[in-house]
Short mmCIF file of C-alpha atoms in Angstrom, two decimals:
data_model
loop_
_atom_site.label_atom_id
_atom_site.label_comp_id
_atom_site.label_asym_id
_atom_site.label_seq_id
_atom_site.Cartn_x
_atom_site.Cartn_y
_atom_site.Cartn_z
CA MET A 378 108.78 106.49 161.24
CA THR A 379 107.11 103.16 160.46
CA GLU A 380 103.59 102.22 161.49
CA GLY A 381 103.08 100.29 164.70
CA LEU A 382 103.59 100.41 168.43
CA VAL A 383 106.43 102.69 169.50
CA LEU A 384 108.20 102.94 172.86
CA GLU A 385 108.51 106.65 173.57
CA VAL A 386 111.60 108.22 175.20
CA ASP A 387 109.79 108.62 178.53
CA GLY A 388 109.06 104.86 178.65
CA LYS A 389 105.37 105.17 177.83
CA MET A 390 103.83 103.17 175.01
CA GLY A 391 102.45 105.17 172.13
CA VAL A 392 100.91 104.46 168.76
CA GLN A 393 102.27 105.92 165.55
CA LEU A 394 99.99 105.36 162.58
CA GLY A 395 101.95 107.31 160.00
CA GLY A 396 101.22 110.88 159.02
CA SER A 397 102.61 113.82 160.93
CA MET A 398 104.45 113.51 164.22
CA GLY A 399 102.63 114.46 167.38
CA VAL A 400 99.25 113.16 166.22
CA GLY A 401 98.04 110.34 168.41
CA VAL A 402 95.09 108.00 168.48
CA SER A 403 92.27 109.03 170.78
CA ARG A 404 90.94 105.49 171.21
CA LEU A 405 92.37 102.09 170.41
CA GLU A 406 90.31 98.97 171.10
CA VAL A 407 92.10 95.64 171.30
CA ILE A 408 89.95 92.56 170.90
CA GLU A 409 91.55 89.45 172.32
CA GLY A 410 91.22 86.06 170.75
CA PRO A 411 92.69 84.08 167.90
CA SER A 412 91.41 86.32 165.11
CA GLY A 413 90.21 89.44 166.91
CA ARG A 414 86.76 88.87 165.45
CA ARG A 415 83.52 88.69 167.34
CA ARG A 416 81.32 85.74 166.55
CA ARG A 417 77.59 86.28 166.77
CA THR A 418 74.74 83.84 166.30
CA LYS A 419 72.09 84.43 163.66
CA ALA A 420 69.70 85.36 166.47
CA GLU A 421 72.10 88.00 167.84
CA ARG A 422 72.60 89.50 164.37
CA ALA A 423 68.84 89.56 163.80
CA ARG A 424 68.26 91.26 167.18
CA ILE A 425 70.85 93.95 166.41
CA ALA A 426 69.35 94.53 162.94
CA ALA A 427 65.85 94.78 164.45
CA GLU A 428 67.09 97.24 167.07
CA SER A 429 68.44 99.47 164.30
CA MET A 430 65.00 99.59 162.67
CA MET A 431 63.29 101.12 165.71
CA PRO A 432 61.88 104.64 165.25
CA GLY A 433 64.34 107.40 166.12
CA VAL A 434 67.36 105.06 166.16
CA THR A 435 70.22 105.31 163.71
CA VAL A 436 72.10 102.33 162.31
CA THR A 437 75.38 104.05 163.17
CA ALA A 438 74.43 104.41 166.86
CA VAL A 439 73.39 100.76 167.11
CA ALA A 440 76.59 99.66 165.36
CA ARG A 441 78.73 101.63 167.84
CA LYS A 442 76.77 100.24 170.78
CA HIS A 443 77.40 96.66 169.68
CA GLY A 444 80.96 97.11 168.41
CA THR A 445 80.16 96.42 164.77
CA THR A 446 79.87 98.42 161.56
CA ARG A 447 76.74 99.68 159.89
CA TRP A 448 77.67 97.63 156.82
CA GLN A 449 77.49 94.44 158.87
CA ILE A 450 74.01 95.46 160.00
CA TYR A 451 73.00 96.13 156.40
CA GLU A 452 74.35 92.66 155.52
CA SER A 453 72.05 91.23 158.21
CA TYR A 454 69.13 93.00 156.51
CA ALA A 455 70.07 91.42 153.18
CA GLN A 456 70.38 87.94 154.71
CA LYS A 457 66.97 88.33 156.35
CA LEU A 458 65.39 89.36 153.03
CA VAL A 459 66.84 86.29 151.30
CA THR A 460 65.48 84.07 154.09
CA LEU A 461 62.02 85.66 153.76
CA ASP A 462 62.06 85.24 149.96
CA GLN A 463 63.01 81.58 150.27
CA ALA A 464 60.25 81.00 152.84
CA ALA A 465 57.68 82.65 150.56
CA ALA A 466 58.65 80.47 147.58
#
């Protein structure tokens, strides 16, 4: 069966993502909009990155909370470091 949205025999919509039959997706999030991407301001990205640096907080938990990936948070760290280096020069 090909990947994509499948109309099951009982009329219910299902998702088949390849692999073995009978294995479904536990959660599927659809983001509406022209590209399906969230746009955040620099201030929002900085706030999320700062939140992930709090004691006892994991980057993964913060990423899930805000609907992003930990790699995007790490990218925010890198951008902040470049900004600080440029300001110090």
